[in-house]
mmCIF file of C-alpha atoms in Angstrom:
data_model
loop_
_atom_site.group_PDB
_atom_site.id
_atom_site.type_symbol
_atom_site.label_atom_id
_atom_site.label_comp_id
_atom_site.label_asym_id
_atom_site.label_seq_id
_atom_site.Cartn_x
_atom_site.Cartn_y
_atom_site.Cartn_z
ATOM 1 C CA UNK H 1 -10.403 -16.870 6.120
ATOM 2 C CA UNK H 2 -9.631 -14.987 2.888
ATOM 3 C CA UNK H 3 -6.126 -13.830 1.796
ATOM 4 C CA UNK H 4 -5.765 -9.938 2.687
ATOM 5 C CA UNK H 5 -4.256 -9.500 -0.841
ATOM 6 C CA UNK H 6 -7.348 -10.684 -2.640
ATOM 7 C CA UNK H 7 -9.053 -7.130 -2.979
ATOM 8 C CA UNK H 8 -5.765 -5.606 -4.104
ATOM 9 C CA UNK H 9 -4.922 -8.386 -6.627
ATOM 10 C CA UNK H 10 -8.739 -8.169 -7.860
ATOM 11 C CA UNK H 11 -8.350 -4.444 -8.327
ATOM 12 C CA UNK H 12 -5.027 -4.888 -10.303
ATOM 13 C CA UNK H 13 -6.524 -7.706 -12.467
ATOM 14 C CA UNK H 14 -9.600 -5.491 -13.186
ATOM 15 C CA UNK H 15 -7.455 -2.582 -14.216
ATOM 16 C CA UNK H 16 -5.432 -4.798 -16.653
ATOM 17 C CA UNK H 17 -8.654 -6.340 -18.089
ATOM 18 C CA UNK H 18 -10.010 -2.807 -18.613
ATOM 19 C CA UNK H 19 -6.755 -1.979 -20.463
ATOM 20 C CA UNK H 20 -5.501 0.458 -17.742
ATOM 21 C CA UNK H 21 -2.386 -1.321 -16.315
ATOM 22 C CA UNK H 22 -1.800 0.287 -12.811
ATOM 23 C CA UNK H 23 1.976 0.655 -13.430
ATOM 24 C CA UNK H 24 1.290 3.045 -16.369
ATOM 25 C CA UNK H 25 -1.597 5.002 -14.797
ATOM 26 C CA UNK H 26 -1.140 8.544 -13.454
ATOM 27 C CA UNK H 27 -1.647 8.245 -9.741
ATOM 28 C CA UNK H 28 -4.992 9.745 -8.099
ATOM 29 C CA UNK H 29 -2.810 11.708 -5.570
ATOM 30 C CA UNK H 30 -0.923 13.411 -8.395
ATOM 31 C CA UNK H 31 2.548 12.033 -7.043
ATOM 32 C CA UNK H 32 4.704 9.102 -7.703
ATOM 33 C CA UNK H 33 4.571 6.066 -5.298
ATOM 34 C CA UNK H 34 7.117 6.567 -2.497
ATOM 35 C CA UNK H 35 9.397 3.949 -1.113
ATOM 36 C CA UNK H 36 7.383 2.400 1.718
ATOM 37 C CA UNK H 37 9.006 2.171 5.322
ATOM 38 C CA UNK H 38 8.634 0.093 8.409
ATOM 39 C CA UNK H 39 7.668 1.821 11.900
ATOM 40 C CA UNK H 40 11.458 1.895 12.367
ATOM 41 C CA UNK H 41 12.231 3.750 9.233
ATOM 42 C CA UNK H 42 13.810 0.779 7.363
ATOM 43 C CA UNK H 43 12.464 0.449 3.831
ATOM 44 C CA UNK H 44 10.554 -2.520 2.787
ATOM 45 C CA UNK H 45 11.992 -4.771 -0.014
ATOM 46 C CA UNK H 46 10.774 -7.250 -2.506
ATOM 47 C CA UNK H 47 7.166 -7.672 -3.331
ATOM 48 C CA UNK H 48 6.089 -5.841 -0.041
ATOM 49 C CA UNK H 49 7.824 -2.699 -1.234
ATOM 50 C CA UNK H 50 5.787 -2.820 -4.644
ATOM 51 C CA UNK H 51 2.564 -3.682 -3.116
ATOM 52 C CA UNK H 52 2.674 -1.102 -0.253
ATOM 53 C CA UNK H 53 3.873 1.604 -2.694
ATOM 54 C CA UNK H 54 0.977 0.813 -5.034
ATOM 55 C CA UNK H 55 -1.698 0.784 -2.420
ATOM 56 C CA UNK H 56 -0.172 3.994 -0.762
ATOM 57 C CA UNK H 57 -0.223 5.898 -4.141
ATOM 58 C CA UNK H 58 -3.597 4.697 -5.158
ATOM 59 C CA UNK H 59 -5.222 5.700 -1.890
ATOM 60 C CA UNK H 60 -3.402 9.023 -1.819
ATOM 61 C CA UNK H 61 -1.393 8.278 1.414
ATOM 62 C CA UNK H 62 1.011 11.146 2.081
ATOM 63 C CA UNK H 63 3.074 9.166 4.595
ATOM 64 C CA UNK H 64 5.421 6.268 3.471
ATOM 65 C CA UNK H 65 5.320 4.771 6.847
ATOM 66 C CA UNK H 66 3.205 1.484 7.618
ATOM 67 C CA UNK H 67 2.582 0.244 11.065
ATOM 68 C CA UNK H 68 0.935 -2.541 12.783
ATOM 69 C CA UNK H 69 -2.138 -1.882 14.889
ATOM 70 C CA UNK H 70 -0.118 -2.166 17.983
ATOM 71 C CA UNK H 71 2.812 -0.151 16.712
ATOM 72 C CA UNK H 72 0.258 2.700 16.050
ATOM 73 C CA UNK H 73 -1.197 2.474 19.485
ATOM 74 C CA UNK H 74 2.226 2.537 21.162
ATOM 75 C CA UNK H 75 2.904 5.797 19.303
ATOM 76 C CA UNK H 76 -0.602 7.090 20.520
ATOM 77 C CA UNK H 77 -1.585 7.405 16.743
ATOM 78 C CA UNK H 78 -5.341 7.622 16.006
ATOM 79 C CA UNK H 79 -6.426 4.203 14.493
ATOM 80 C CA UNK H 80 -9.637 2.554 13.674
ATOM 81 C CA UNK H 81 -10.267 -1.191 13.790
#
């Protein structure tokens, strides 16, 4: 099994090697990364907060909320495996 962070870390390393540090790059969505929040509204802390904020901004996510698959299903949110 591979580490789920490997693709993200490879992207960050690739950007640094190309001379485009992700922490200095304007975000594709045009906005600043937002403070990521758990399903219950509590903010993430530590490295999870930074990683989720980076991924959310890079992918243009409008919502700061992060859910597990089961949490999304319990809210009847549309999800794909």
